[in-house]
C-alpha atoms as a PDB file:
ATOM      1  CA  UNK A   1       0.025  -0.035   0.005  1.00  0.00           C
ATOM      2  CA  UNK A   2       1.156   3.465  -0.869  1.00  0.00           C
ATOM      3  CA  UNK A   3       1.478   5.683   2.123  1.00  0.00           C
ATOM      4  CA  UNK A   4       1.041   8.748   0.140  1.00  0.00           C
ATOM      5  CA  UNK A   5      -2.334   7.522  -1.241  1.00  0.00           C
ATOM      6  CA  UNK A   6      -3.396   6.655   2.120  1.00  0.00           C
ATOM      7  CA  UNK A   7      -2.809   9.953   3.520  1.00  0.00           C
ATOM      8  CA  UNK A   8      -4.370  11.753   0.490  1.00  0.00           C
ATOM      9  CA  UNK A   9      -7.524   9.567   0.971  1.00  0.00           C
ATOM     10  CA  UNK A  10      -7.634  10.523   4.676  1.00  0.00           C
ATOM     11  CA  UNK A  11      -7.153  14.248   4.207  1.00  0.00           C
ATOM     12  CA  UNK A  12      -9.771  14.089   1.284  1.00  0.00           C
ATOM     13  CA  UNK A  13     -12.289  12.299   3.542  1.00  0.00           C
ATOM     14  CA  UNK A  14     -11.568  14.800   6.485  1.00  0.00           C
ATOM     15  CA  UNK A  15     -12.280  17.793   3.865  1.00  0.00           C
ATOM     16  CA  UNK A  16     -15.515  16.198   2.916  1.00  0.00           C
ATOM     17  CA  UNK A  17     -16.558  15.737   6.436  1.00  0.00           C
ATOM     18  CA  UNK A  18     -15.819  19.262   7.226  1.00  0.00           C
ATOM     19  CA  UNK A  19     -17.577  20.610   4.003  1.00  0.00           C
ATOM     20  CA  UNK A  20     -20.774  18.459   4.754  1.00  0.00           C
ATOM     21  CA  UNK A  21     -20.957  19.417   8.460  1.00  0.00           C
ATOM     22  CA  UNK A  22     -24.023  21.734   9.447  1.00  0.00           C
ATOM     23  CA  UNK A  23     -23.831  25.448   9.923  1.00  0.00           C
ATOM     24  CA  UNK A  24     -23.528  26.891  13.408  1.00  0.00           C
ATOM     25  CA  UNK A  25     -26.926  26.711  15.129  1.00  0.00           C
ATOM     26  CA  UNK A  26     -26.961  30.419  16.207  1.00  0.00           C
ATOM     27  CA  UNK A  27     -26.447  31.673  12.599  1.00  0.00           C
ATOM     28  CA  UNK A  28     -28.962  29.215  10.799  1.00  0.00           C
ATOM     29  CA  UNK A  29     -31.281  32.132  10.027  1.00  0.00           C
ATOM     30  CA  UNK A  30     -28.654  34.229   8.692  1.00  0.00           C
ATOM     31  CA  UNK A  31     -26.760  31.511   6.578  1.00  0.00           C
ATOM     32  CA  UNK A  32     -26.327  31.940   3.047  1.00  0.00           C
ATOM     33  CA  UNK A  33     -27.614  28.939   0.863  1.00  0.00           C
ATOM     34  CA  UNK A  34     -24.429  28.476  -1.134  1.00  0.00           C
ATOM     35  CA  UNK A  35     -23.071  25.046  -0.686  1.00  0.00           C
ATOM     36  CA  UNK A  36     -19.459  24.216   0.505  1.00  0.00           C
ATOM     37  CA  UNK A  37     -19.279  21.353  -2.005  1.00  0.00           C
ATOM     38  CA  UNK A  38     -20.857  20.742  -5.494  1.00  0.00           C
ATOM     39  CA  UNK A  39     -22.952  17.903  -3.936  1.00  0.00           C
ATOM     40  CA  UNK A  40     -23.838  19.483  -0.663  1.00  0.00           C
ATOM     41  CA  UNK A  41     -26.555  21.951  -0.022  1.00  0.00           C
ATOM     42  CA  UNK A  42     -27.732  23.777   3.148  1.00  0.00           C
ATOM     43  CA  UNK A  43     -31.139  25.607   3.098  1.00  0.00           C
ATOM     44  CA  UNK A  44     -31.189  29.040   4.961  1.00  0.00           C
ATOM     45  CA  UNK A  45     -35.145  29.069   5.370  1.00  0.00           C
ATOM     46  CA  UNK A  46     -36.608  27.561   8.734  1.00  0.00           C
ATOM     47  CA  UNK A  47     -37.716  23.994   7.981  1.00  0.00           C
ATOM     48  CA  UNK A  48     -40.233  21.564   9.737  1.00  0.00           C
ATOM     49  CA  UNK A  49     -38.896  18.322  11.368  1.00  0.00           C
ATOM     50  CA  UNK A  50     -39.836  16.266   8.423  1.00  0.00           C
ATOM     51  CA  UNK A  51     -37.926  18.758   6.058  1.00  0.00           C
ATOM     52  CA  UNK A  52     -34.914  18.723   8.550  1.00  0.00           C
ATOM     53  CA  UNK A  53     -35.009  14.873   8.412  1.00  0.00           C
ATOM     54  CA  UNK A  54     -35.136  14.765   4.499  1.00  0.00           C
ATOM     55  CA  UNK A  55     -32.383  17.349   4.239  1.00  0.00           C
ATOM     56  CA  UNK A  56     -30.111  15.286   6.696  1.00  0.00           C
ATOM     57  CA  UNK A  57     -30.778  12.185   4.693  1.00  0.00           C
ATOM     58  CA  UNK A  58     -30.028  14.065   1.412  1.00  0.00           C
ATOM     59  CA  UNK A  59     -26.771  15.404   2.897  1.00  0.00           C
ATOM     60  CA  UNK A  60     -25.789  11.994   4.045  1.00  0.00           C
ATOM     61  CA  UNK A  61     -26.407  10.669   0.669  1.00  0.00           C
ATOM     62  CA  UNK A  62     -24.346  13.310  -1.141  1.00  0.00           C
ATOM     63  CA  UNK A  63     -21.587  12.673   1.402  1.00  0.00           C
ATOM     64  CA  UNK A  64     -21.585   8.830   0.913  1.00  0.00           C
ATOM     65  CA  UNK A  65     -21.668   9.410  -2.988  1.00  0.00           C
ATOM     66  CA  UNK A  66     -18.580  11.874  -2.631  1.00  0.00           C
ATOM     67  CA  UNK A  67     -16.853   9.047  -0.769  1.00  0.00           C
ATOM     68  CA  UNK A  68     -17.716   6.659  -3.384  1.00  0.00           C
ATOM     69  CA  UNK A  69     -16.330   9.122  -6.001  1.00  0.00           C
ATOM     70  CA  UNK A  70     -12.933   9.477  -4.132  1.00  0.00           C
ATOM     71  CA  UNK A  71     -12.647   5.720  -3.814  1.00  0.00           C
ATOM     72  CA  UNK A  72     -13.332   5.285  -7.448  1.00  0.00           C
ATOM     73  CA  UNK A  73     -10.756   7.862  -8.266  1.00  0.00           C
ATOM     74  CA  UNK A  74      -8.148   6.445  -5.955  1.00  0.00           C
ATOM     75  CA  UNK A  75      -8.896   2.905  -6.686  1.00  0.00           C
ATOM     76  CA  UNK A  76      -8.687   0.175  -3.977  1.00  0.00           C
ATOM     77  CA  UNK A  77      -5.569   0.313  -1.955  1.00  0.00           C
ATOM     78  CA  UNK A  78      -6.248  -1.251   1.330  1.00  0.00           C
ATOM     79  CA  UNK A  79      -5.499  -4.973   1.675  1.00  0.00           C
ATOM     80  CA  UNK A  80      -2.853  -7.544   0.467  1.00  0.00           C
ATOM     81  CA  UNK A  81      -1.326  -6.217  -2.981  1.00  0.00           C
ATOM     82  CA  UNK A  82       0.363  -7.925  -5.736  1.00  0.00           C
ATOM     83  CA  UNK A  83       3.556  -9.847  -4.368  1.00  0.00           C
ATOM     84  CA  UNK A  84       4.680 -13.016  -2.769  1.00  0.00           C
ATOM     85  CA  UNK A  85       4.108 -13.486   0.925  1.00  0.00           C
ATOM     86  CA  UNK A  86       5.269 -15.702   3.655  1.00  0.00           C
ATOM     87  CA  UNK A  87       2.267 -16.976   5.924  1.00  0.00           C
ATOM     88  CA  UNK A  88       3.361 -16.673   9.361  1.00  0.00           C
ATOM     89  CA  UNK A  89       1.787 -15.403  12.717  1.00  0.00           C
ATOM     90  CA  UNK A  90       5.224 -14.542  14.098  1.00  0.00           C
ATOM     91  CA  UNK A  91       6.501 -10.966  13.669  1.00  0.00           C
ATOM     92  CA  UNK A  92       9.735 -10.865  11.835  1.00  0.00           C
ATOM     93  CA  UNK A  93      12.730  -9.661  13.924  1.00  0.00           C
ATOM     94  CA  UNK A  94      14.811  -7.173  12.178  1.00  0.00           C
ATOM     95  CA  UNK A  95      18.193  -5.806  13.456  1.00  0.00           C
ATOM     96  CA  UNK A  96      17.487  -2.696  11.447  1.00  0.00           C
ATOM     97  CA  UNK A  97      13.814  -1.830  11.152  1.00  0.00           C
ATOM     98  CA  UNK A  98      14.364   0.003   7.850  1.00  0.00           C
ATOM     99  CA  UNK A  99      15.111  -3.299   6.139  1.00  0.00           C
ATOM    100  CA  UNK A 100      11.322  -4.479   7.053  1.00  0.00           C
ATOM    101  CA  UNK A 101       8.883  -4.558   4.150  1.00  0.00           C
ATOM    102  CA  UNK A 102       5.268  -4.375   4.983  1.00  0.00           C
ATOM    103  CA  UNK A 103       4.175  -6.850   2.230  1.00  0.00           C
ATOM    104  CA  UNK A 104       6.475  -9.814   3.102  1.00  0.00           C
ATOM    105  CA  UNK A 105       4.422 -11.642   5.674  1.00  0.00           C
ATOM    106  CA  UNK A 106       0.567 -12.352   6.040  1.00  0.00           C
ATOM    107  CA  UNK A 107      -1.114 -13.884   9.133  1.00  0.00           C
ATOM    108  CA  UNK A 108      -2.769 -17.282   8.619  1.00  0.00           C
ATOM    109  CA  UNK A 109      -6.524 -17.076   7.730  1.00  0.00           C
ATOM    110  CA  UNK A 110      -9.062 -16.598   5.186  1.00  0.00           C
ATOM    111  CA  UNK A 111      -8.627 -13.875   2.481  1.00  0.00           C
ATOM    112  CA  UNK A 112     -10.859 -12.755  -0.283  1.00  0.00           C
ATOM    113  CA  UNK A 113     -10.567 -10.535  -3.389  1.00  0.00           C
ATOM    114  CA  UNK A 114     -13.214  -8.958  -5.453  1.00  0.00           C
ATOM    115  CA  UNK A 115     -11.504 -10.267  -8.602  1.00  0.00           C
ATOM    116  CA  UNK A 116      -9.247  -8.539 -11.365  1.00  0.00           C
ATOM    117  CA  UNK A 117      -7.769  -5.213 -10.867  1.00  0.00           C
ATOM    118  CA  UNK A 118      -8.464  -4.556 -14.641  1.00  0.00           C
ATOM    119  CA  UNK A 119     -11.437  -6.033 -16.064  1.00  0.00           C
ATOM    120  CA  UNK A 120      -9.414  -6.926 -19.282  1.00  0.00           C
ATOM    121  CA  UNK A 121      -7.166  -9.249 -17.578  1.00  0.00           C
ATOM    122  CA  UNK A 122      -7.783 -12.030 -15.068  1.00  0.00           C
ATOM    123  CA  UNK A 123      -6.603 -12.324 -11.350  1.00  0.00           C
ATOM    124  CA  UNK A 124      -3.959 -14.979 -10.509  1.00  0.00           C
ATOM    125  CA  UNK A 125      -3.224 -16.298  -7.117  1.00  0.00           C
ATOM    126  CA  UNK A 126      -1.234 -19.343  -5.855  1.00  0.00           C
ATOM    127  CA  UNK A 127      -1.022 -20.931  -2.652  1.00  0.00           C
ATOM    128  CA  UNK A 128       2.364 -22.678  -2.334  1.00  0.00           C
ATOM    129  CA  UNK A 129       4.432 -24.958   0.052  1.00  0.00           C
ATOM    130  CA  UNK A 130       7.650 -22.878  -0.238  1.00  0.00           C
ATOM    131  CA  UNK A 131       8.856 -19.598  -1.567  1.00  0.00           C
ATOM    132  CA  UNK A 132      10.863 -21.033  -4.534  1.00  0.00           C
ATOM    133  CA  UNK A 133       8.380 -20.143  -6.973  1.00  0.00           C
ATOM    134  CA  UNK A 134       8.725 -23.508  -8.600  1.00  0.00           C
ATOM    135  CA  UNK A 135       5.452 -25.045  -9.994  1.00  0.00           C
ATOM    136  CA  UNK A 136       5.990 -28.125  -7.975  1.00  0.00           C
ATOM    137  CA  UNK A 137       5.375 -26.165  -4.758  1.00  0.00           C
ATOM    138  CA  UNK A 138       1.919 -25.012  -5.739  1.00  0.00           C
ATOM    139  CA  UNK A 139      -0.634 -26.381  -3.372  1.00  0.00           C
ATOM    140  CA  UNK A 140      -3.610 -24.574  -5.246  1.00  0.00           C
ATOM    141  CA  UNK A 141      -3.894 -21.762  -7.775  1.00  0.00           C
ATOM    142  CA  UNK A 142      -6.408 -19.949 -10.008  1.00  0.00           C
ATOM    143  CA  UNK A 143      -6.779 -17.613 -12.787  1.00  0.00           C
ATOM    144  CA  UNK A 144     -10.208 -16.088 -12.254  1.00  0.00           C
ATOM    145  CA  UNK A 145     -12.526 -13.275 -13.643  1.00  0.00           C
ATOM    146  CA  UNK A 146     -14.422 -12.929 -10.396  1.00  0.00           C
ATOM    147  CA  UNK A 147     -14.236 -13.114  -6.639  1.00  0.00           C
ATOM    148  CA  UNK A 148     -11.850 -15.644  -5.152  1.00  0.00           C
ATOM    149  CA  UNK A 149     -11.227 -16.904  -1.578  1.00  0.00           C
ATOM    150  CA  UNK A 150      -8.127 -18.697  -0.173  1.00  0.00           C
ATOM    151  CA  UNK A 151      -7.430 -20.073   3.246  1.00  0.00           C
ATOM    152  CA  UNK A 152      -3.727 -19.674   4.178  1.00  0.00           C
ATOM    153  CA  UNK A 153      -2.061 -21.853   6.729  1.00  0.00           C
ATOM    154  CA  UNK A 154       1.094 -21.260   8.824  1.00  0.00           C
ATOM    155  CA  UNK A 155       4.176 -21.983   6.865  1.00  0.00           C
ATOM    156  CA  UNK A 156       2.726 -21.484   3.378  1.00  0.00           C
ATOM    157  CA  UNK A 157       3.507 -18.870   0.735  1.00  0.00           C
ATOM    158  CA  UNK A 158       0.924 -16.953  -1.133  1.00  0.00           C
ATOM    159  CA  UNK A 159       1.429 -15.126  -4.460  1.00  0.00           C
ATOM    160  CA  UNK A 160      -0.940 -12.850  -6.301  1.00  0.00           C
ATOM    161  CA  UNK A 161      -0.958 -10.677  -9.346  1.00  0.00           C
ATOM    162  CA  UNK A 162      -3.461  -8.646 -11.362  1.00  0.00           C
ATOM    163  CA  UNK A 163      -6.121  -8.863  -8.506  1.00  0.00           C
ATOM    164  CA  UNK A 164      -7.855  -6.217  -6.436  1.00  0.00           C
ATOM    165  CA  UNK A 165      -6.443  -6.175  -2.893  1.00  0.00           C
ATOM    166  CA  UNK A 166      -7.096  -9.225  -0.675  1.00  0.00           C
ATOM    167  CA  UNK A 167      -8.761  -8.607   2.654  1.00  0.00           C
ATOM    168  CA  UNK A 168      -9.309 -10.734   5.633  1.00  0.00           C
ATOM    169  CA  UNK A 169     -12.858 -10.621   7.199  1.00  0.00           C
ATOM    170  CA  UNK A 170     -12.823  -8.318  10.448  1.00  0.00           C
ATOM    171  CA  UNK A 171     -12.760 -10.545  13.493  1.00  0.00           C
END
């Protein structure tokens, strides 16, 4: 995962939250009707309880659409990215922490992907007995155009390419 992309996504989400927040309650009658974002609108006229509820729901829908637009623009970045990983529940011990790579190890468990990162290609994954990359070490593999699920055991290796990020269900 690219740290810069993650930071940009967090900043964008924070800006959207700020832009979609309500106005100060003491200035509601004086507030202008100009929206803070193209998708958010705030009415300056006094409104009834039902209108306020509808307005709040509309603002929430607009906010969720904005988050989806950001997610679509940035692409999926959270989860296991393309690469080869050792499956282990032990944290690696590095003499020099700068030598550690975030994507060298995975915890044992069940992982799923939504499929290919690019619809014109297929998603490849392999569950392997060792990290040699030799085809004789493959326990299971697939080239899929849709969702995929893999259960990884301690001591195995996992290789993926051309797939959307793999995620483990929240426990």
